[in-house]
Amino acid sequence: MKIFISADLEGVGGVVSRVQLGGEGDNYRRARQLMTDEVNAAARGAFEAGAEEVVVADGHGPKINILPENLHEEVSLISGTPRAQGMMVGISGDFALVFLTGYHSLQGERGTLSHTYSGSTVGQLKLNDRIVGELGLNAFLAGYYEVPVGLVTGDDAVCVEGEQLLGGTLKTAPVKENLAHGAAKSLSPRKACQVITERAREAVKEKAAMEPVSLQKPVKLEITFKNRGMAEAAASMP
């Protein structure tokens, strides 16, 4: 049994500010470790429940955030950009479940550091007239391969977003409570990892009850940009 993890950074416990999302500073270095720890926690729960293989795709920014030297020894890491399938590169029908760790809610909604792919560029994203964020887009991509999403970790807002889209069988691990776009009440890192491991273990054990989400074809994708110039630039691409 194989588990695929798509890992983001904004939803990691203790991450609340843009200074933690990139650059050369100590805040980003520490956030990378917190992200790695939460991925390890999810993988640990999967292995404890019987998974034989775990693959993680680093999905944040330049996609070189997870610290390879501190990653669980049995986890394979996909990193680097540009690449096809974005945050979900490597997904296939060979996997039993998808975990979305460190995720955040969609642009314009309540949630710590909420946005959709690029907060400075994308105003709204729709699939078949349904507004989605990164969680929704990636869940439907997993569904294309007939793989259900079993676990979502992040703040309480993205966990609710996941439950609304994916239903009551989804396991969620809210590691922080949203207070504002740039503020949250977080669990301690150790407690956050304990909760993630427990929920990951439950997801794998109950995978038979989980169903992938799908879209009626043909699929229509609509992007609303923050300004006209961005839309014109996108329209000029083949």
mmCIF file of N, CA, C and O in Angstrom, residues 18-103:
data_model
loop_
_atom_site.group_PDB
_atom_site.id
_atom_site.type_symbol
_atom_site.label_atom_id
_atom_site.label_comp_id
_atom_site.label_asym_id
_atom_site.label_seq_id
_atom_site.Cartn_x
_atom_site.Cartn_y
_atom_site.Cartn_z
ATOM 1 N N ARG A 18 4.592 35.901 6.629
ATOM 2 C CA ARG A 18 5.304 35.752 5.363
ATOM 3 C C ARG A 18 6.802 35.573 5.571
ATOM 4 O O ARG A 18 7.471 34.942 4.748
ATOM 5 N N VAL A 19 7.363 36.108 6.661
ATOM 6 C CA VAL A 19 8.801 35.976 6.886
ATOM 7 C C VAL A 19 9.197 34.528 7.153
ATOM 8 O O VAL A 19 10.382 34.179 7.079
ATOM 9 N N GLN A 20 8.213 33.680 7.448
ATOM 10 C CA GLN A 20 8.485 32.270 7.694
ATOM 11 C C GLN A 20 8.390 31.425 6.421
ATOM 12 O O GLN A 20 8.650 30.227 6.462
ATOM 13 N N LEU A 21 8.026 32.050 5.298
ATOM 14 C CA LEU A 21 7.708 31.295 4.091
ATOM 15 C C LEU A 21 8.836 31.217 3.076
ATOM 16 O O LEU A 21 8.706 30.529 2.062
ATOM 17 N N GLY A 22 9.932 31.933 3.295
ATOM 18 C CA GLY A 22 11.033 31.887 2.348
ATOM 19 C C GLY A 22 12.152 32.821 2.756
ATOM 20 O O GLY A 22 12.049 33.562 3.745
ATOM 21 N N GLY A 23 13.232 32.790 1.995
ATOM 22 C CA GLY A 23 14.347 33.691 2.263
ATOM 23 C C GLY A 23 15.475 33.033 3.033
ATOM 24 O O GLY A 23 15.537 31.807 3.172
ATOM 25 N N GLU A 24 16.346 33.865 3.548
ATOM 26 C CA GLU A 24 17.550 33.380 4.212
ATOM 27 C C GLU A 24 17.479 33.455 5.727
ATOM 28 O O GLU A 24 18.405 33.052 6.413
ATOM 29 N N GLY A 25 16.376 33.975 6.265
ATOM 30 C CA GLY A 25 16.309 34.213 7.697
ATOM 31 C C GLY A 25 16.082 32.980 8.543
ATOM 32 O O GLY A 25 15.713 31.905 8.062
ATOM 33 N N ASP A 26 16.284 33.163 9.841
ATOM 34 C CA ASP A 26 16.132 32.072 10.793
ATOM 35 C C ASP A 26 14.681 31.620 10.892
ATOM 36 O O ASP A 26 14.414 30.441 11.142
ATOM 37 N N ASN A 27 13.737 32.554 10.722
ATOM 38 C CA ASN A 27 12.326 32.190 10.809
ATOM 39 C C ASN A 27 11.950 31.157 9.747
ATOM 40 O O ASN A 27 11.198 30.220 10.019
ATOM 41 N N TYR A 28 12.452 31.334 8.524
ATOM 42 C CA TYR A 28 12.179 30.370 7.462
ATOM 43 C C TYR A 28 12.864 29.039 7.744
ATOM 44 O O TYR A 28 12.285 27.968 7.544
ATOM 45 N N ARG A 29 14.089 29.076 8.231
ATOM 46 C CA ARG A 29 14.809 27.841 8.547
ATOM 47 C C ARG A 29 14.033 27.013 9.572
ATOM 48 O O ARG A 29 13.880 25.794 9.427
ATOM 49 N N ARG A 30 13.520 27.682 10.593
ATOM 50 C CA ARG A 30 12.763 26.972 11.619
ATOM 51 C C ARG A 30 11.449 26.444 11.055
ATOM 52 O O ARG A 30 11.002 25.348 11.412
ATOM 53 N N ALA A 31 10.804 27.213 10.173
ATOM 54 C CA ALA A 31 9.550 26.770 9.565
ATOM 55 C C ALA A 31 9.773 25.525 8.711
ATOM 56 O O ALA A 31 8.920 24.628 8.661
ATOM 57 N N ARG A 32 10.902 25.457 8.031
ATOM 58 C CA ARG A 32 11.224 24.273 7.226
ATOM 59 C C ARG A 32 11.307 23.031 8.111
ATOM 60 O O ARG A 32 10.857 21.952 7.719
ATOM 61 N N GLN A 33 11.889 23.194 9.297
ATOM 62 C CA GLN A 33 11.982 22.053 10.206
ATOM 63 C C GLN A 33 10.605 21.643 10.706
ATOM 64 O O GLN A 33 10.292 20.443 10.792
ATOM 65 N N LEU A 34 9.763 22.625 11.034
ATOM 66 C CA LEU A 34 8.401 22.316 11.475
ATOM 67 C C LEU A 34 7.633 21.589 10.374
ATOM 68 O O LEU A 34 6.887 20.634 10.646
ATOM 69 N N MET A 35 7.801 22.030 9.140
ATOM 70 C CA MET A 35 7.158 21.379 7.992
ATOM 71 C C MET A 35 7.637 19.937 7.857
ATOM 72 O O MET A 35 6.828 19.005 7.666
ATOM 73 N N THR A 36 8.933 19.738 7.956
ATOM 74 C CA THR A 36 9.510 18.398 7.856
ATOM 75 C C THR A 36 8.988 17.503 8.969
ATOM 76 O O THR A 36 8.647 16.333 8.741
ATOM 77 N N ASP A 37 8.896 18.051 10.166
ATOM 78 C CA ASP A 37 8.409 17.263 11.302
ATOM 79 C C ASP A 37 6.961 16.817 11.086
ATOM 80 O O ASP A 37 6.599 15.680 11.424
ATOM 81 N N GLU A 38 6.118 17.700 10.535
ATOM 82 C CA GLU A 38 4.720 17.332 10.326
ATOM 83 C C GLU A 38 4.579 16.289 9.213
ATOM 84 O O GLU A 38 3.726 15.403 9.292
ATOM 85 N N VAL A 39 5.400 16.392 8.182
ATOM 86 C CA VAL A 39 5.405 15.355 7.141
ATOM 87 C C VAL A 39 5.830 14.018 7.756
ATOM 88 O O VAL A 39 5.210 12.967 7.500
ATOM 89 N N ASN A 40 6.857 14.040 8.579
ATOM 90 C CA ASN A 40 7.311 12.812 9.240
ATOM 91 C C ASN A 40 6.209 12.221 10.118
ATOM 92 O O ASN A 40 6.037 10.999 10.183
ATOM 93 N N ALA A 41 5.463 13.094 10.788
ATOM 94 C CA ALA A 41 4.381 12.634 11.656
ATOM 95 C C ALA A 41 3.297 11.928 10.846
ATOM 96 O O ALA A 41 2.781 10.877 11.256
ATOM 97 N N ALA A 42 2.947 12.491 9.693
ATOM 98 C CA ALA A 42 1.946 11.864 8.827
ATOM 99 C C ALA A 42 2.445 10.533 8.292
ATOM 100 O O ALA A 42 1.712 9.534 8.257
ATOM 101 N N ALA A 43 3.706 10.503 7.872
ATOM 102 C CA ALA A 43 4.287 9.257 7.363
ATOM 103 C C ALA A 43 4.342 8.192 8.446
ATOM 104 O O ALA A 43 4.057 7.011 8.191
ATOM 105 N N ARG A 44 4.695 8.601 9.646
ATOM 106 C CA ARG A 44 4.785 7.648 10.752
ATOM 107 C C ARG A 44 3.427 6.979 11.011
ATOM 108 O O ARG A 44 3.342 5.758 11.192
ATOM 109 N N GLY A 45 2.362 7.774 11.010
ATOM 110 C CA GLY A 45 1.034 7.207 11.199
ATOM 111 C C GLY A 45 0.662 6.250 10.089
ATOM 112 O O GLY A 45 0.045 5.202 10.336
ATOM 113 N N ALA A 46 1.035 6.604 8.852
ATOM 114 C CA ALA A 46 0.737 5.731 7.716
ATOM 115 C C ALA A 46 1.461 4.402 7.845
ATOM 116 O O ALA A 46 0.875 3.325 7.650
ATOM 117 N N PHE A 47 2.738 4.444 8.182
ATOM 118 C CA PHE A 47 3.509 3.210 8.328
ATOM 119 C C PHE A 47 2.966 2.350 9.473
ATOM 120 O O PHE A 47 2.882 1.120 9.362
ATOM 121 N N GLU A 48 2.592 2.989 10.573
ATOM 122 C CA GLU A 48 2.070 2.243 11.717
ATOM 123 C C GLU A 48 0.773 1.519 11.370
ATOM 124 O O GLU A 48 0.458 0.481 11.969
ATOM 125 N N ALA A 49 0.014 2.069 10.404
ATOM 126 C CA ALA A 49 -1.261 1.466 10.015
ATOM 127 C C ALA A 49 -1.123 0.468 8.870
ATOM 128 O O ALA A 49 -2.128 -0.063 8.398
ATOM 129 N N GLY A 50 0.099 0.244 8.393
ATOM 130 C CA GLY A 50 0.306 -0.783 7.389
ATOM 131 C C GLY A 50 0.800 -0.324 6.037
ATOM 132 O O GLY A 50 0.980 -1.149 5.133
ATOM 133 N N ALA A 51 1.018 0.980 5.845
ATOM 134 C CA ALA A 51 1.552 1.444 4.566
ATOM 135 C C ALA A 51 2.950 0.879 4.346
ATOM 136 O O ALA A 51 3.744 0.759 5.281
ATOM 137 N N GLU A 52 3.234 0.547 3.090
ATOM 138 C CA GLU A 52 4.538 -0.010 2.744
ATOM 139 C C GLU A 52 5.454 1.022 2.098
ATOM 140 O O GLU A 52 6.678 0.845 2.081
ATOM 141 N N GLU A 53 4.853 2.083 1.552
ATOM 142 C CA GLU A 53 5.640 3.110 0.876
ATOM 143 C C GLU A 53 4.956 4.463 1.036
ATOM 144 O O GLU A 53 3.728 4.560 0.946
ATOM 145 N N VAL A 54 5.740 5.495 1.287
ATOM 146 C CA VAL A 54 5.237 6.863 1.379
ATOM 147 C C VAL A 54 6.098 7.754 0.496
ATOM 148 O O VAL A 54 7.333 7.734 0.591
ATOM 149 N N VAL A 55 5.439 8.543 -0.360
ATOM 150 C CA VAL A 55 6.120 9.505 -1.223
ATOM 151 C C VAL A 55 5.580 10.884 -0.884
ATOM 152 O O VAL A 55 4.362 11.082 -0.815
ATOM 153 N N VAL A 56 6.470 11.848 -0.677
ATOM 154 C CA VAL A 56 6.035 13.211 -0.390
ATOM 155 C C VAL A 56 6.497 14.148 -1.500
ATOM 156 O O VAL A 56 7.651 14.093 -1.935
ATOM 157 N N ALA A 57 5.580 14.991 -1.966
ATOM 158 C CA ALA A 57 5.909 16.045 -2.924
ATOM 159 C C ALA A 57 5.946 17.375 -2.176
ATOM 160 O O ALA A 57 4.942 17.802 -1.604
ATOM 161 N N ASP A 58 7.105 17.997 -2.146
ATOM 162 C CA ASP A 58 7.261 19.322 -1.543
ATOM 163 C C ASP A 58 6.507 20.307 -2.426
ATOM 164 O O ASP A 58 6.844 20.502 -3.592
ATOM 165 N N GLY A 59 5.462 20.958 -1.876
ATOM 166 C CA GLY A 59 4.576 21.752 -2.707
ATOM 167 C C GLY A 59 4.611 23.248 -2.488
ATOM 168 O O GLY A 59 3.827 23.975 -3.097
ATOM 169 N N HIS A 60 5.495 23.750 -1.648
ATOM 170 C CA HIS A 60 5.492 25.184 -1.334
ATOM 171 C C HIS A 60 6.548 25.953 -2.124
ATOM 172 O O HIS A 60 7.716 25.558 -2.165
ATOM 173 N N GLY A 61 6.131 27.074 -2.717
ATOM 174 C CA GLY A 61 7.058 28.010 -3.342
ATOM 175 C C GLY A 61 8.040 27.343 -4.283
ATOM 176 O O GLY A 61 7.651 26.707 -5.270
ATOM 177 N N PRO A 62 9.343 27.452 -4.001
ATOM 178 C CA PRO A 62 10.360 26.843 -4.868
ATOM 179 C C PRO A 62 10.409 25.324 -4.745
ATOM 180 O O PRO A 62 11.132 24.660 -5.474
ATOM 181 N N LYS A 63 9.641 24.794 -3.800
ATOM 182 C CA LYS A 63 9.493 23.339 -3.618
ATOM 183 C C LYS A 63 10.814 22.651 -3.233
ATOM 184 O O LYS A 63 11.087 21.522 -3.630
ATOM 185 N N ILE A 64 11.579 23.386 -2.440
ATOM 186 C CA ILE A 64 12.803 22.815 -1.857
ATOM 187 C C ILE A 64 12.846 23.180 -0.374
ATOM 188 O O ILE A 64 13.870 23.639 0.143
ATOM 189 N N ASN A 65 11.728 22.973 0.313
ATOM 190 C CA ASN A 65 11.587 23.390 1.703
ATOM 191 C C ASN A 65 11.860 22.278 2.702
ATOM 192 O O ASN A 65 12.501 22.490 3.730
ATOM 193 N N ILE A 66 11.352 21.076 2.405
ATOM 194 C CA ILE A 66 11.552 19.945 3.307
ATOM 195 C C ILE A 66 13.046 19.653 3.425
ATOM 196 O O ILE A 66 13.775 19.638 2.435
ATOM 197 N N LEU A 67 13.496 19.419 4.648
ATOM 198 C CA LEU A 67 14.921 19.151 4.895
ATOM 199 C C LEU A 67 15.200 17.665 4.677
ATOM 200 O O LEU A 67 14.821 16.827 5.496
ATOM 201 N N PRO A 68 15.852 17.311 3.571
ATOM 202 C CA PRO A 68 16.060 15.880 3.249
ATOM 203 C C PRO A 68 16.797 15.127 4.348
ATOM 204 O O PRO A 68 16.487 13.962 4.615
ATOM 205 N N GLU A 69 17.744 15.797 4.991
ATOM 206 C CA GLU A 69 18.555 15.111 5.995
ATOM 207 C C GLU A 69 17.765 14.781 7.256
ATOM 208 O O GLU A 69 18.185 13.942 8.061
ATOM 209 N N ASN A 70 16.618 15.462 7.432
ATOM 210 C CA ASN A 70 15.794 15.218 8.619
ATOM 211 C C ASN A 70 14.499 14.475 8.295
ATOM 212 O O ASN A 70 13.643 14.318 9.164
ATOM 213 N N LEU A 71 14.344 14.031 7.050
ATOM 214 C CA LEU A 71 13.139 13.329 6.631
ATOM 215 C C LEU A 71 13.172 11.877 7.100
ATOM 216 O O LEU A 71 14.238 11.266 7.187
ATOM 217 N N HIS A 72 11.995 11.345 7.401
ATOM 218 C CA HIS A 72 11.857 9.928 7.782
ATOM 219 C C HIS A 72 12.614 9.063 6.772
ATOM 220 O O HIS A 72 12.480 9.232 5.559
ATOM 221 N N GLU A 73 13.386 8.131 7.270
ATOM 222 C CA GLU A 73 14.314 7.375 6.409
ATOM 223 C C GLU A 73 13.610 6.532 5.356
ATOM 224 O O GLU A 73 14.220 6.167 4.339
ATOM 225 N N GLU A 74 12.325 6.210 5.556
ATOM 226 C CA GLU A 74 11.607 5.378 4.600
ATOM 227 C C GLU A 74 10.747 6.182 3.626
ATOM 228 O O GLU A 74 10.004 5.592 2.833
ATOM 229 N N VAL A 75 10.834 7.514 3.672
ATOM 230 C CA VAL A 75 10.010 8.375 2.817
ATOM 231 C C VAL A 75 10.826 8.854 1.624
ATOM 232 O O VAL A 75 11.963 9.316 1.770
ATOM 233 N N SER A 76 10.242 8.768 0.422
ATOM 234 C CA SER A 76 10.868 9.305 -0.787
ATOM 235 C C SER A 76 10.392 10.738 -0.993
ATOM 236 O O SER A 76 9.210 11.044 -0.794
ATOM 237 N N LEU A 77 11.293 11.619 -1.428
ATOM 238 C CA LEU A 77 11.001 13.041 -1.559
ATOM 239 C C LEU A 77 11.062 13.490 -3.012
ATOM 240 O O LEU A 77 12.041 13.236 -3.710
ATOM 241 N N ILE A 78 9.990 14.178 -3.452
ATOM 242 C CA ILE A 78 9.969 14.840 -4.757
ATOM 243 C C ILE A 78 10.086 16.335 -4.495
ATOM 244 O O ILE A 78 9.277 16.909 -3.758
ATOM 245 N N SER A 79 11.084 16.981 -5.094
ATOM 246 C CA SER A 79 11.300 18.405 -4.860
ATOM 247 C C SER A 79 11.769 19.082 -6.125
ATOM 248 O O SER A 79 12.137 18.439 -7.104
ATOM 249 N N GLY A 80 11.762 20.418 -6.111
ATOM 250 C CA GLY A 80 12.211 21.198 -7.249
ATOM 251 C C GLY A 80 11.079 21.648 -8.157
ATOM 252 O O GLY A 80 9.981 21.105 -8.130
ATOM 253 N N THR A 81 11.370 22.659 -8.969
ATOM 254 C CA THR A 81 10.385 23.252 -9.873
ATOM 255 C C THR A 81 11.124 23.903 -11.041
ATOM 256 O O THR A 81 12.312 24.209 -10.897
ATOM 257 N N PRO A 82 10.498 24.129 -12.215
ATOM 258 C CA PRO A 82 9.095 23.850 -12.562
ATOM 259 C C PRO A 82 8.877 22.376 -12.848
ATOM 260 O O PRO A 82 9.820 21.648 -13.174
ATOM 261 N N ARG A 83 7.589 21.960 -12.747
ATOM 262 C CA ARG A 83 7.265 20.556 -12.960
ATOM 263 C C ARG A 83 5.782 20.426 -13.259
ATOM 264 O O ARG A 83 4.977 21.246 -12.824
ATOM 265 N N ALA A 84 5.448 19.401 -14.013
ATOM 266 C CA ALA A 84 4.048 19.132 -14.314
ATOM 267 C C ALA A 84 3.319 18.698 -13.047
ATOM 268 O O ALA A 84 3.920 18.133 -12.142
ATOM 269 N N GLN A 85 2.032 18.999 -12.976
ATOM 270 C CA GLN A 85 1.152 18.627 -11.862
ATOM 271 C C GLN A 85 1.455 19.382 -10.567
ATOM 272 O O GLN A 85 0.855 19.087 -9.530
ATOM 273 N N GLY A 86 2.358 20.349 -10.611
ATOM 274 C CA GLY A 86 2.553 21.245 -9.481
ATOM 275 C C GLY A 86 2.750 20.559 -8.153
ATOM 276 O O GLY A 86 3.690 19.789 -7.949
ATOM 277 N N MET A 87 1.835 20.829 -7.218
ATOM 278 C CA MET A 87 1.933 20.309 -5.864
ATOM 279 C C MET A 87 1.683 18.804 -5.796
ATOM 280 O O MET A 87 1.930 18.186 -4.766
ATOM 281 N N MET A 88 1.182 18.227 -6.888
ATOM 282 C CA MET A 88 0.794 16.821 -6.894
ATOM 283 C C MET A 88 1.671 15.973 -7.812
ATOM 284 O O MET A 88 1.293 14.858 -8.174
ATOM 285 N N VAL A 89 2.814 16.469 -8.185
ATOM 286 C CA VAL A 89 3.666 15.708 -9.100
ATOM 287 C C VAL A 89 4.007 14.349 -8.484
ATOM 288 O O VAL A 89 4.344 14.241 -7.304
ATOM 289 N N GLY A 90 3.827 13.316 -9.291
ATOM 290 C CA GLY A 90 4.092 11.961 -8.827
ATOM 291 C C GLY A 90 2.842 11.173 -8.510
ATOM 292 O O GLY A 90 2.904 9.947 -8.353
ATOM 293 N N ILE A 91 1.689 11.845 -8.430
ATOM 294 C CA ILE A 91 0.446 11.142 -8.125
ATOM 295 C C ILE A 91 0.083 10.193 -9.274
ATOM 296 O O ILE A 91 0.302 10.499 -10.449
ATOM 297 N N SER A 92 -0.447 9.050 -8.921
ATOM 298 C CA SER A 92 -0.880 8.061 -9.917
ATOM 299 C C SER A 92 -1.895 7.129 -9.273
ATOM 300 O O SER A 92 -2.121 7.175 -8.057
ATOM 301 N N GLY A 93 -2.471 6.288 -10.077
ATOM 302 C CA GLY A 93 -3.437 5.335 -9.571
ATOM 303 C C GLY A 93 -2.842 4.233 -8.720
ATOM 304 O O GLY A 93 -3.579 3.393 -8.191
ATOM 305 N N ASP A 94 -1.526 4.220 -8.569
ATOM 306 C CA ASP A 94 -0.871 3.215 -7.740
ATOM 307 C C ASP A 94 -1.025 3.492 -6.242
ATOM 308 O O ASP A 94 -0.726 2.630 -5.417
ATOM 309 N N PHE A 95 -1.458 4.715 -5.899
ATOM 310 C CA PHE A 95 -1.552 5.088 -4.486
ATOM 311 C C PHE A 95 -2.927 4.756 -3.927
ATOM 312 O O PHE A 95 -3.937 4.826 -4.625
ATOM 313 N N ALA A 96 -2.951 4.433 -2.631
ATOM 314 C CA ALA A 96 -4.207 4.111 -1.955
ATOM 315 C C ALA A 96 -4.878 5.354 -1.393
ATOM 316 O O ALA A 96 -6.103 5.439 -1.362
ATOM 317 N N LEU A 97 -4.086 6.318 -0.937
ATOM 318 C CA LEU A 97 -4.609 7.535 -0.322
ATOM 319 C C LEU A 97 -3.670 8.703 -0.581
ATOM 320 O O LEU A 97 -2.471 8.523 -0.804
ATOM 321 N N VAL A 98 -4.250 9.905 -0.498
ATOM 322 C CA VAL A 98 -3.477 11.146 -0.532
ATOM 323 C C VAL A 98 -3.634 11.852 0.809
ATOM 324 O O VAL A 98 -4.736 11.929 1.358
ATOM 325 N N PHE A 99 -2.537 12.360 1.347
ATOM 326 C CA PHE A 99 -2.554 13.239 2.509
ATOM 327 C C PHE A 99 -2.159 14.642 2.035
ATOM 328 O O PHE A 99 -1.186 14.786 1.278
ATOM 329 N N LEU A 100 -2.870 15.662 2.481
ATOM 330 C CA LEU A 100 -2.531 17.055 2.204
ATOM 331 C C LEU A 100 -2.106 17.685 3.528
ATOM 332 O O LEU A 100 -2.943 17.959 4.392
ATOM 333 N N THR A 101 -0.812 17.908 3.708
ATOM 334 C CA THR A 101 -0.311 18.427 4.984
ATOM 335 C C THR A 101 0.129 19.885 4.853
ATOM 336 O O THR A 101 0.624 20.305 3.815
ATOM 337 N N GLY A 102 -0.058 20.636 5.934
ATOM 338 C CA GLY A 102 0.351 22.039 5.958
ATOM 339 C C GLY A 102 -0.441 22.920 5.016
ATOM 340 O O GLY A 102 0.045 23.970 4.590
ATOM 341 N N TYR A 103 -1.679 22.537 4.718
ATOM 342 C CA TYR A 103 -2.491 23.283 3.748
ATOM 343 C C TYR A 103 -3.186 24.485 4.388
ATOM 344 O O TYR A 103 -3.304 24.581 5.615
#
